[in-house]
mmCIF file of C-alpha atoms and ligand atoms in Angstrom:
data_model
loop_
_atom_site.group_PDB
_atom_site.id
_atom_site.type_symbol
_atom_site.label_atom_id
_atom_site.label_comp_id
_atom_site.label_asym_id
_atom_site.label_seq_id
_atom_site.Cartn_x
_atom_site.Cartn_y
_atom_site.Cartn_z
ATOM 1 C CA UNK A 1 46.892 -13.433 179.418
ATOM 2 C CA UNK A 2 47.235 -14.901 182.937
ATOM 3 C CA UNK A 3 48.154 -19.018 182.250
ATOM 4 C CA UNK A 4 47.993 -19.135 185.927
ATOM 5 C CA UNK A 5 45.246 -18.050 187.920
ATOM 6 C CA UNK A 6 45.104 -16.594 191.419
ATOM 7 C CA UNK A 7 42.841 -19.651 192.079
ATOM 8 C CA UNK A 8 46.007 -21.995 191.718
ATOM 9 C CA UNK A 9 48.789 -19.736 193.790
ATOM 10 C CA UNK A 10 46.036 -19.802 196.649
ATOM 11 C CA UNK A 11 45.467 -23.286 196.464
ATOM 12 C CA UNK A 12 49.104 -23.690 196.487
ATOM 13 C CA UNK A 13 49.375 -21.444 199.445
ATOM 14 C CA UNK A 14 47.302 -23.874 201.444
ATOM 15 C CA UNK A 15 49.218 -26.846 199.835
ATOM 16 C CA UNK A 16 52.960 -26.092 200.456
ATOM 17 C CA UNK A 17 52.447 -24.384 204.292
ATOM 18 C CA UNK A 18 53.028 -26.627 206.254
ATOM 19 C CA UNK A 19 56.879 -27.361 204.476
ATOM 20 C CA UNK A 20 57.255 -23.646 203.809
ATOM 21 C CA UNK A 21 58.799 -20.632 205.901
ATOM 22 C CA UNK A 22 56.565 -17.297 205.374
ATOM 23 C CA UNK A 23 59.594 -15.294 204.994
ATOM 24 C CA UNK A 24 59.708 -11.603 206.513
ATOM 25 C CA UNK A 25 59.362 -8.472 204.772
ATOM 26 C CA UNK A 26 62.225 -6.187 205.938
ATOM 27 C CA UNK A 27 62.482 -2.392 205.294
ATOM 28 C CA UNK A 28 65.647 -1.347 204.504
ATOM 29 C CA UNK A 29 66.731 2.022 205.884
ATOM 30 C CA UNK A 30 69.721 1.955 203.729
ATOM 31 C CA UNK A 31 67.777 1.305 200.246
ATOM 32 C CA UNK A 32 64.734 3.517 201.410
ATOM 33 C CA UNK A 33 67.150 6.798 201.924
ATOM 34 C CA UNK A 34 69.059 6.328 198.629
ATOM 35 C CA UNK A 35 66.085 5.766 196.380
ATOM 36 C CA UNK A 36 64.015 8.241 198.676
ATOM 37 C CA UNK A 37 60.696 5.985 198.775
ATOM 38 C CA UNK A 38 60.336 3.349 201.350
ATOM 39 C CA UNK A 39 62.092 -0.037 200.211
ATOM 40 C CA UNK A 40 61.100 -3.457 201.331
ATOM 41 C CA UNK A 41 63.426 -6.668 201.179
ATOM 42 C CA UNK A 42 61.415 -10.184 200.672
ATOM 43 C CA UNK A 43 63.818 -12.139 202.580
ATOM 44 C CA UNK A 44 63.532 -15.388 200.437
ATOM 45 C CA UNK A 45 67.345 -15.651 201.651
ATOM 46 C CA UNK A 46 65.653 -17.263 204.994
ATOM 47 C CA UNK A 47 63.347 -19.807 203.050
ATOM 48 C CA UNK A 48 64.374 -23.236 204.460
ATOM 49 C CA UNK A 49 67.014 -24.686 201.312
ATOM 50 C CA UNK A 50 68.850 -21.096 200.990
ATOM 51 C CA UNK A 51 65.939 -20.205 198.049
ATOM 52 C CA UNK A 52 62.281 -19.693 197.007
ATOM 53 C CA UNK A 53 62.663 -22.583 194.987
ATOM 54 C CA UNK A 54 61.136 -24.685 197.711
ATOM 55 C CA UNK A 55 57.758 -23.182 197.508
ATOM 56 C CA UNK A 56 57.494 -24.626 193.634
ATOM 57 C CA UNK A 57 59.367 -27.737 194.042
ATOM 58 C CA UNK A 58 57.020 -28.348 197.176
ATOM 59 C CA UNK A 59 53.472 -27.794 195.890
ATOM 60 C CA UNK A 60 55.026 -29.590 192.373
ATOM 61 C CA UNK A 61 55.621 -32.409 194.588
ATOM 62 C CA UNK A 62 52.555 -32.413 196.374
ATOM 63 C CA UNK A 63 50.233 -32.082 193.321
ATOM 64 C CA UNK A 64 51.156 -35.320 192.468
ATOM 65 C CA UNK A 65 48.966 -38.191 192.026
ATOM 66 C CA UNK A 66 49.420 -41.070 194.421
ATOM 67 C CA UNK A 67 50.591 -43.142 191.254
ATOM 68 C CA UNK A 68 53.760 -40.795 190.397
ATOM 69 C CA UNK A 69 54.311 -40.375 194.243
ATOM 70 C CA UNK A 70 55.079 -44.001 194.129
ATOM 71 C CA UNK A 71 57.572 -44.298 191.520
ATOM 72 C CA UNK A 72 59.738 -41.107 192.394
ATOM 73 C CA UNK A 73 60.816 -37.770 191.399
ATOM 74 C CA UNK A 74 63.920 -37.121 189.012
ATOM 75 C CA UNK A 75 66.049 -34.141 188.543
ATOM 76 C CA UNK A 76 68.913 -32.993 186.963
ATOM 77 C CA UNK A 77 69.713 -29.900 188.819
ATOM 78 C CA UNK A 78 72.632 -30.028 190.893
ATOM 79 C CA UNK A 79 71.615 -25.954 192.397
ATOM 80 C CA UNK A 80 69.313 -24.369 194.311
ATOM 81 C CA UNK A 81 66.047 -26.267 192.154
ATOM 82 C CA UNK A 82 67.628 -29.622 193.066
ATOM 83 C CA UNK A 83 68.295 -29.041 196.681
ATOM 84 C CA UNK A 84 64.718 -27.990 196.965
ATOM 85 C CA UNK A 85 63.595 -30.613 195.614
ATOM 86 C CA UNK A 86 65.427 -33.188 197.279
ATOM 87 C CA UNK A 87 63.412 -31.304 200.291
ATOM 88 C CA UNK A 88 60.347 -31.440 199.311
ATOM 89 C CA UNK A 89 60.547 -35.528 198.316
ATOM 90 C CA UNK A 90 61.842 -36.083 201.876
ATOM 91 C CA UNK A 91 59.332 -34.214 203.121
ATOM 92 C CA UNK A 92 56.227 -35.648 201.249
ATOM 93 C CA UNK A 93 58.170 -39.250 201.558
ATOM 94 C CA UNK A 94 58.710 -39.534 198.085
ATOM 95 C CA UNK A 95 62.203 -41.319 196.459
ATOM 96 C CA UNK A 96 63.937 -38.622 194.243
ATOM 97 C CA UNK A 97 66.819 -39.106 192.025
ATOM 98 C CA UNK A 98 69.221 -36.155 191.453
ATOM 99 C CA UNK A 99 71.389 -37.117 188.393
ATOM 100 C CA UNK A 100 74.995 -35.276 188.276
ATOM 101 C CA UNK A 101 78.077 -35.226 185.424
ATOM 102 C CA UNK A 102 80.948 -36.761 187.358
ATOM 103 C CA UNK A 103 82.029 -32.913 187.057
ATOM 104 C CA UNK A 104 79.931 -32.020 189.487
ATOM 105 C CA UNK A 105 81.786 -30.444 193.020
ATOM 106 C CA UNK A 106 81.721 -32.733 196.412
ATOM 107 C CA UNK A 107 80.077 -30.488 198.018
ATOM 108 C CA UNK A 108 77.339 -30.065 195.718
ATOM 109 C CA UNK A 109 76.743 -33.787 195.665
ATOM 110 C CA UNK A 110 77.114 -33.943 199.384
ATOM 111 C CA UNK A 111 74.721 -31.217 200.192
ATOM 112 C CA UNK A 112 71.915 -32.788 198.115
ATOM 113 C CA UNK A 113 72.828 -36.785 199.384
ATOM 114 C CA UNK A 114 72.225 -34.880 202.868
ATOM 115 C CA UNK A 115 68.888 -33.844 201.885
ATOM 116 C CA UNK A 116 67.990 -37.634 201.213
ATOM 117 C CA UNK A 117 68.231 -37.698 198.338
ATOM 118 C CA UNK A 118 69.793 -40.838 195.459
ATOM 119 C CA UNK A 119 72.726 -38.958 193.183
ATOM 120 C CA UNK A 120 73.356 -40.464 190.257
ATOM 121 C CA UNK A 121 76.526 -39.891 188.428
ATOM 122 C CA UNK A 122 76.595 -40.188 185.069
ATOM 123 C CA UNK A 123 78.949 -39.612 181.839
ATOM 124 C CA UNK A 124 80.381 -35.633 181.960
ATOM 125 C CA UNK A 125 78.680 -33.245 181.087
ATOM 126 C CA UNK A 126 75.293 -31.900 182.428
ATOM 127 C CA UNK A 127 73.862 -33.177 178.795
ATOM 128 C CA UNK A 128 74.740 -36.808 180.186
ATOM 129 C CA UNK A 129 72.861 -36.205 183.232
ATOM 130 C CA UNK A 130 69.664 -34.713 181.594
ATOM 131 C CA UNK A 131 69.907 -38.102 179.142
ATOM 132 C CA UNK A 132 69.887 -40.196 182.272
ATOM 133 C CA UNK A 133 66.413 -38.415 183.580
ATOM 134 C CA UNK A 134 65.045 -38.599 180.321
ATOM 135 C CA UNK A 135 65.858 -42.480 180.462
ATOM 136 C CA UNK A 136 64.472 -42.902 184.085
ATOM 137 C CA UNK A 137 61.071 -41.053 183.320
ATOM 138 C CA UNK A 138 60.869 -43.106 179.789
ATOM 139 C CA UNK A 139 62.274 -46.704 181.331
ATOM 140 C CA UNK A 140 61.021 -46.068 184.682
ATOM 141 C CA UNK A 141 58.288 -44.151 184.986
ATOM 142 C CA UNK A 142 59.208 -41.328 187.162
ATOM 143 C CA UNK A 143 58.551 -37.648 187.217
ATOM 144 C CA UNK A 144 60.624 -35.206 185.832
ATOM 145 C CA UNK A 145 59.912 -31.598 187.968
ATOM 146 C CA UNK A 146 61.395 -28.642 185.737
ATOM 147 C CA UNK A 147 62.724 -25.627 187.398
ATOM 148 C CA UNK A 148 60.308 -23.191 186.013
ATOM 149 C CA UNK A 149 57.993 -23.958 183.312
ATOM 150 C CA UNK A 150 55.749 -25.872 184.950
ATOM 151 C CA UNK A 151 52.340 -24.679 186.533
ATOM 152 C CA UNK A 152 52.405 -26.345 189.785
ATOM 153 C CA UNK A 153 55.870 -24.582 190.210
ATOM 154 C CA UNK A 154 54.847 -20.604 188.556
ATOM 155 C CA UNK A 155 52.075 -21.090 191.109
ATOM 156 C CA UNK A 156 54.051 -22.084 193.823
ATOM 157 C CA UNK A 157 56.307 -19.332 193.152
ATOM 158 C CA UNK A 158 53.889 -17.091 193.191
ATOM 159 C CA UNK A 159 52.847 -17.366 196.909
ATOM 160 C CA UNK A 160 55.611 -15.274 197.917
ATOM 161 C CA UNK A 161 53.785 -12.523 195.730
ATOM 162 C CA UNK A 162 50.537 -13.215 198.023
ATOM 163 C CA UNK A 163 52.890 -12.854 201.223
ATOM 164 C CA UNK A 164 53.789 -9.207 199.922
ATOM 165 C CA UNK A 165 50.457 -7.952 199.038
ATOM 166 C CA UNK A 166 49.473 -8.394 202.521
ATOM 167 C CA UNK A 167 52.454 -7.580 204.671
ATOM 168 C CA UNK A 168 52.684 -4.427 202.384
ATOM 169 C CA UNK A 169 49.523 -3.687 201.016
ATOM 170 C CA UNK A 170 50.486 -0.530 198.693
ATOM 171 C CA UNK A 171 53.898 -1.726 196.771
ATOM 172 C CA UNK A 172 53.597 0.212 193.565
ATOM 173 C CA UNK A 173 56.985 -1.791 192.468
ATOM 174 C CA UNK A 174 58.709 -5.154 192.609
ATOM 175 C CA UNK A 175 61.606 -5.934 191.844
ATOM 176 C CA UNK A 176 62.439 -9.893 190.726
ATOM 177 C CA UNK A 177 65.402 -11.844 189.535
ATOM 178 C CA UNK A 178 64.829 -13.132 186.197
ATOM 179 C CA UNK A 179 66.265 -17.133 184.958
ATOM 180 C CA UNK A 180 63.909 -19.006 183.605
ATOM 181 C CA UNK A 181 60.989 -16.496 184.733
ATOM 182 C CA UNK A 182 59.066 -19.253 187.001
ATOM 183 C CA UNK A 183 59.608 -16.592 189.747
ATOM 184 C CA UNK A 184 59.140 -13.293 188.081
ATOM 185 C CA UNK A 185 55.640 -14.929 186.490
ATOM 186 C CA UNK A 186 54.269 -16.205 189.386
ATOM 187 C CA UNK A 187 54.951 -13.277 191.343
ATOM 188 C CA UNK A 188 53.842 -10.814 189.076
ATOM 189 C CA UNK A 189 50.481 -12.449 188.354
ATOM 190 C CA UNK A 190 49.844 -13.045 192.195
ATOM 191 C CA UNK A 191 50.428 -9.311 192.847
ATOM 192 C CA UNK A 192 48.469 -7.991 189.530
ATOM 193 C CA UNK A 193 45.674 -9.734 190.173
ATOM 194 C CA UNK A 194 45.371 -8.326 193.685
ATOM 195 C CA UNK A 195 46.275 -4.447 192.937
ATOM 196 C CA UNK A 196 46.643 -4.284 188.714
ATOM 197 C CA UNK A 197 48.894 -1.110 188.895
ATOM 198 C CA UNK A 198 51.409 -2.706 190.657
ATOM 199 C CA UNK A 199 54.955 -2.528 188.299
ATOM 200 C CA UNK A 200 56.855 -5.560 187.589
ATOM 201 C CA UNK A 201 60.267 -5.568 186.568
ATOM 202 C CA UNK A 202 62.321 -8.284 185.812
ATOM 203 C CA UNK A 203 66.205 -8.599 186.480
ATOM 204 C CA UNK A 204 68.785 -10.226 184.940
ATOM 205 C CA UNK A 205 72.769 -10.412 184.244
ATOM 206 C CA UNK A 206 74.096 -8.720 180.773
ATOM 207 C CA UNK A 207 75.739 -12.031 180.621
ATOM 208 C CA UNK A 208 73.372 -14.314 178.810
ATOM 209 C CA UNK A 209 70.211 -13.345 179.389
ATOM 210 C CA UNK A 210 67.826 -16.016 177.929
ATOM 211 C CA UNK A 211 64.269 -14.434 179.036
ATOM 212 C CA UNK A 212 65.487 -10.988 178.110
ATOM 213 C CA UNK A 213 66.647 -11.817 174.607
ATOM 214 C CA UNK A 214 63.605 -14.105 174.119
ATOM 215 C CA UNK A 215 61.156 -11.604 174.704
ATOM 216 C CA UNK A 216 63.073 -8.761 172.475
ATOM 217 C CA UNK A 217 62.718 -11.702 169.828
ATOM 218 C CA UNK A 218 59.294 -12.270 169.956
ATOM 219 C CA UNK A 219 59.943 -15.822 170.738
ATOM 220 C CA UNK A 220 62.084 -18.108 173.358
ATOM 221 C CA UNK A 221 65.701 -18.129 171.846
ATOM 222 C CA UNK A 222 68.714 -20.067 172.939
ATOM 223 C CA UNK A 223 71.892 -18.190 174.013
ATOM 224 C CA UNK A 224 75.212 -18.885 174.829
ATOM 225 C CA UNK A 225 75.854 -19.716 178.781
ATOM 226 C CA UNK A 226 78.502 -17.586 180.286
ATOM 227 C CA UNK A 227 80.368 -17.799 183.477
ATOM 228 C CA UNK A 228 78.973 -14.744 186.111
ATOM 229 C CA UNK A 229 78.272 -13.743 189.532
ATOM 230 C CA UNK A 230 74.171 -14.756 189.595
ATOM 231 C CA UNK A 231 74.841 -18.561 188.437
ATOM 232 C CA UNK A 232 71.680 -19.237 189.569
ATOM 233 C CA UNK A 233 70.305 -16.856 186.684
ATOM 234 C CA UNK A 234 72.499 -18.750 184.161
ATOM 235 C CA UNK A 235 70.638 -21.607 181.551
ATOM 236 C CA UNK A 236 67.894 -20.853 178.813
ATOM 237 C CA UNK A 237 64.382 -20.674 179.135
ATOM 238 C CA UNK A 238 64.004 -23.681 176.648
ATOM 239 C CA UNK A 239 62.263 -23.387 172.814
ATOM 240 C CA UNK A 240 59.212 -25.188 174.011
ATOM 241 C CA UNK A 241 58.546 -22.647 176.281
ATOM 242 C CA UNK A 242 54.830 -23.371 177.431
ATOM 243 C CA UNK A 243 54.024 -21.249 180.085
ATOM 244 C CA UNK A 244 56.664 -18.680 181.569
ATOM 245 C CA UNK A 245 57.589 -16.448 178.109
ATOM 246 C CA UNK A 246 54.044 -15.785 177.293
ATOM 247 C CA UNK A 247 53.631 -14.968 181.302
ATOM 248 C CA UNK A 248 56.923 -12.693 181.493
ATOM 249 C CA UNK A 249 55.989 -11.256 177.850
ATOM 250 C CA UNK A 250 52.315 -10.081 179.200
ATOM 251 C CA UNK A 251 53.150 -9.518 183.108
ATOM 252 C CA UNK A 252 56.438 -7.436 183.100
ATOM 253 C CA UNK A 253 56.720 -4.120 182.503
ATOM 254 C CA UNK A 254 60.143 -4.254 181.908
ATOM 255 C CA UNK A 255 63.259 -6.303 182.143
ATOM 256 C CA UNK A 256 67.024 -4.664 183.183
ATOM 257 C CA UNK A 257 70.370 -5.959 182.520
ATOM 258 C CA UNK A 258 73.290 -5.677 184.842
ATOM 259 C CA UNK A 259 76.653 -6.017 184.942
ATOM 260 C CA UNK A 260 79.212 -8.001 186.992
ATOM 261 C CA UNK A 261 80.403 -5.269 188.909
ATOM 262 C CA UNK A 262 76.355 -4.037 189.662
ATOM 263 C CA UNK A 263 75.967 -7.459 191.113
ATOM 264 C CA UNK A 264 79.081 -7.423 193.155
ATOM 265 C CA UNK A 265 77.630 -4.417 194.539
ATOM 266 C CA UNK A 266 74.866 -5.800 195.155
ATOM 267 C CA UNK A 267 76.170 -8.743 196.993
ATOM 268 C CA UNK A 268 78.133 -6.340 198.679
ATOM 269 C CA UNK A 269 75.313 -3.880 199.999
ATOM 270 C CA UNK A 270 73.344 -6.608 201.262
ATOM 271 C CA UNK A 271 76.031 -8.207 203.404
ATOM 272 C CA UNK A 272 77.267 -4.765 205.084
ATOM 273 C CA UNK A 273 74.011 -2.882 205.354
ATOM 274 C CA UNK A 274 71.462 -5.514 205.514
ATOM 275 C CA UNK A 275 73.276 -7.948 207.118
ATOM 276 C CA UNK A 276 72.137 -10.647 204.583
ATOM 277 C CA UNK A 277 74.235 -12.920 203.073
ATOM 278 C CA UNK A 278 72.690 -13.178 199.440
ATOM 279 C CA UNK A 279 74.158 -14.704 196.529
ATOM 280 C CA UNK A 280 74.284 -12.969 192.851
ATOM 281 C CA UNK A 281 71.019 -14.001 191.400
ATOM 282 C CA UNK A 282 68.985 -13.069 194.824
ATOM 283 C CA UNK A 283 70.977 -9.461 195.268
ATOM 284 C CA UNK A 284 70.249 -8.452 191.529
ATOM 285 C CA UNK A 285 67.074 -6.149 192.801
ATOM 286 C CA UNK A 286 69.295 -4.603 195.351
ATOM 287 C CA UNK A 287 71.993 -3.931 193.352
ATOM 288 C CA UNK A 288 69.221 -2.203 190.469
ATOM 289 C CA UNK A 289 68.829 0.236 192.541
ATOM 290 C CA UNK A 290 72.012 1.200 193.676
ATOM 291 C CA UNK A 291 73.039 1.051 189.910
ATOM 292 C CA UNK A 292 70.427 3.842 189.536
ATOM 293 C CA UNK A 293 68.706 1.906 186.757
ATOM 294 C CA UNK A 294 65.009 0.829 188.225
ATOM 295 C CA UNK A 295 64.133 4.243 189.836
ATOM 296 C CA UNK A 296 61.019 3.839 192.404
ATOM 297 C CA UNK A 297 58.411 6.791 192.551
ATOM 298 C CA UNK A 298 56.373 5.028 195.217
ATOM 299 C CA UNK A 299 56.861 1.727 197.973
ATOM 300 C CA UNK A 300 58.932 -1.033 196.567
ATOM 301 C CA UNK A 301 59.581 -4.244 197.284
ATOM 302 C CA UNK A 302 62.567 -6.656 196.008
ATOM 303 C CA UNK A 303 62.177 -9.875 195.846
ATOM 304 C CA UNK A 304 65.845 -11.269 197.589
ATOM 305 C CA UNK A 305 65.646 -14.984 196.085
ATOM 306 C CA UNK A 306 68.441 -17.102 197.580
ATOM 307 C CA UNK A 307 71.761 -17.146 199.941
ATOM 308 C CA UNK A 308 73.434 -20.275 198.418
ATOM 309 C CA UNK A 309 76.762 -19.202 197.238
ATOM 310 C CA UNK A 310 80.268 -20.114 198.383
ATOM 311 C CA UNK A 311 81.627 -18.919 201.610
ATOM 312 C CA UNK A 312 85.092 -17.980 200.304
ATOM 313 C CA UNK A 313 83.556 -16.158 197.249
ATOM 314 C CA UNK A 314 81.116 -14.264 199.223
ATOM 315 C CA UNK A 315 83.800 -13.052 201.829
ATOM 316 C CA UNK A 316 86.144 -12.494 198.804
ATOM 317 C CA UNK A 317 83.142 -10.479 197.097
ATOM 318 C CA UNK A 318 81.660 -8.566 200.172
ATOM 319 C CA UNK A 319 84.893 -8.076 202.353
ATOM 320 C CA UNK A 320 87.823 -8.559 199.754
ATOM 321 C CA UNK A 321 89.200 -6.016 196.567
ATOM 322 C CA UNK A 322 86.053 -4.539 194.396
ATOM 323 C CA UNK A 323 88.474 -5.537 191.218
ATOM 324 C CA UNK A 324 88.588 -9.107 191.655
ATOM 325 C CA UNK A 325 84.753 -10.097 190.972
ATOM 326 C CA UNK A 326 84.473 -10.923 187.545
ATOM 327 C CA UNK A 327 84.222 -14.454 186.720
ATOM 328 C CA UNK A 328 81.970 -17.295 188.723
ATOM 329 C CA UNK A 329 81.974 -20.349 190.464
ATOM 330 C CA UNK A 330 80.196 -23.338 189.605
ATOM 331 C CA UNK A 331 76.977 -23.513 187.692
ATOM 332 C CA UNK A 332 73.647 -23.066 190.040
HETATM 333 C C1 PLP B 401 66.161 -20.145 190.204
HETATM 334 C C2 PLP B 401 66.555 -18.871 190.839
HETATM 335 C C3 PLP B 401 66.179 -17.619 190.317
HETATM 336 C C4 PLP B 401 65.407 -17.461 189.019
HETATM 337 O O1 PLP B 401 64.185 -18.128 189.007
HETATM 338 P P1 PLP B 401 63.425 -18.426 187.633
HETATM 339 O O2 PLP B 401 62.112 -18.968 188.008
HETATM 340 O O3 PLP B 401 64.266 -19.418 186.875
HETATM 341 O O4 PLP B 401 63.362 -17.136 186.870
HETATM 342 C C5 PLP B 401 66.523 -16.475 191.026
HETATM 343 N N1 PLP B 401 67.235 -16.545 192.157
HETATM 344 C C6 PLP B 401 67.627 -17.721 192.691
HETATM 345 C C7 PLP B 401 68.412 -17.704 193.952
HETATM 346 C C8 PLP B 401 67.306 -18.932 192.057
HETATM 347 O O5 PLP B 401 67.706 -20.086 192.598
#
């Protein structure tokens, strides 16, 4: 079952390029030596935001109707979804609000004010600030954009698995960081329905992985949220799932775990040998490999999803003692 077609991810191509970076497709020497088949990096590290997530927010945003455009765009995400969609209002001249728990870092609230966009803070606890949007879209009549499981976004998503299939036309693998699977599905159904025996594989963190667990139980589960190194991977994939489980369920061919350590590694590998500063959810392809435990038989690419993580963390992680990586920052 494809829920999204290639039909909308090239019709989101066209949509979102003018407010989009085509990112470039680096080999890696390093990678392609150790795994001995040549390894390509999908540099969504350089998308304009620090993440991918612009390419959904954007053609999200864009799909509007004229009607919705007028009364605004709400949000509750204070990460990488939020900043990108603070973006793509600016850019498309539409007013979005980005509600935030008074719990909420300085700098997280500063970075998104700086994108134009109106914070909101409200009560303490991101629960508060997801009541808030609920109020504005049922008292005020704007639009609530979700992260990932929502088709405008899976097929914006997606046109980074377009990009790849013609910068590298005979990828038998990709690798892709796995939250809420917006990415992983549009990706993989972008590249399938180009060359069908292309492998996906799907990556998460052992700690609290909400797609993985949800497709071993035949159905979207909730689990409990725990503090680790790809925040950006951390949340659920919600119980009303509509689009993304059925999509990850039918489009990967597998799904691998990885612990703290693997992702430190990760982090790590790509910041000495690749010169990239990624954070933990966008060096979890990386660091499969180098944990041995996606093993390529044939040209792979990994999807490298977003840079945003702290500066002090990621010089502690990448520079500092291997032993003193367990345990995150704030909440992407
Ligand atoms: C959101 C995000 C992901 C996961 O994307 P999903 O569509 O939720 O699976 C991966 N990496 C980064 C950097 C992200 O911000």
């Amino acid at each position: 079952m494809t829920l999204i077609g290639l039909d909308m991810v090239m019709e989101a191509r066209v949509r979102i390029a003018p407010h989009i970076l085509r990112t470039p497709l680096n080999h890696s020497a390093s990678l392609s030596v150790r795994c001995g088949a040549p390894v390509h990096l999908k540099l969504e590290t350089r998308q304009t935001t620090g993440s991918f997530k612009l390419r959904g927010a954007s053609n999200a945003v864009l799909s509007l109707s004229r009607d919705a455009r007028e009364r605004g765009l709400v949000t509750a995400s204070t990460g990488n979804h939020g900043r990108a969609l603070a973006q793509a209002a600016k850019a498309a001249g539409v007013h979005a609000v980005v509600c935030m728990s008074a719990l909420v870092p300085s700098n997280k609230v500063d970075a998104v004010r700086a994108l134009g966009a109106e914070v909101r803070i409200v009560g303490h606890s991101q629960d508060d600030a997801q009541n808030e949007v609920d109020r504005l879209v049922r008292e005020e009549g704007l639009t609530a954009v979700p992260p990932f499981d929502h088709a405008a976004v899976i097929a914006g998503q997606g046109t980074i698995g377009l990009e790849i299939v013609e910068d590298a036309p005979d990828t038998a693998l990709v690798l892709i960081p796995l939250s809420g699977g917006g990415l992983a599905a549009g990706v993989a159904a972008a590249m399938k329905n180009k060359s069908p025996h292309i492998r996906a594989v799907g990556i998460s963190m052992a700690r609290g992985a909400a797609m993985s667990e949800s497709l071993n139980a035949g159905h979207p589960v909730s689990v409990e949220e725990q503090e680790t190194l790809a925040d950006s991977l951390g949340g659920g994939i919600g119980l009303a799932n509509r689009y993304t489980f059925a999509m990850c369920r039918d489009l990967l061919d597998d799904v691998v775990l990885l612990s703290e350590d693997e992702i430190a590694a990760g982090i790590r590998h790509a910041s000495i040998e690749e010169g990239e500063i990624v954070e933990g959810a966008g060096a979890v392809g990386i660091a499969a490999l180098l944990a041995g435990k996606v093993v390529p038989r044939g040209p792979t690419v990994v999807v490298v999803s977003g840079r945003n993580i702290d500066e002090a963390r990621h010089r502690q992680i990448a520079f500092g003692a291997a032993e003193k990586t367990s345990g995150a920052g704030g909440h992407g």
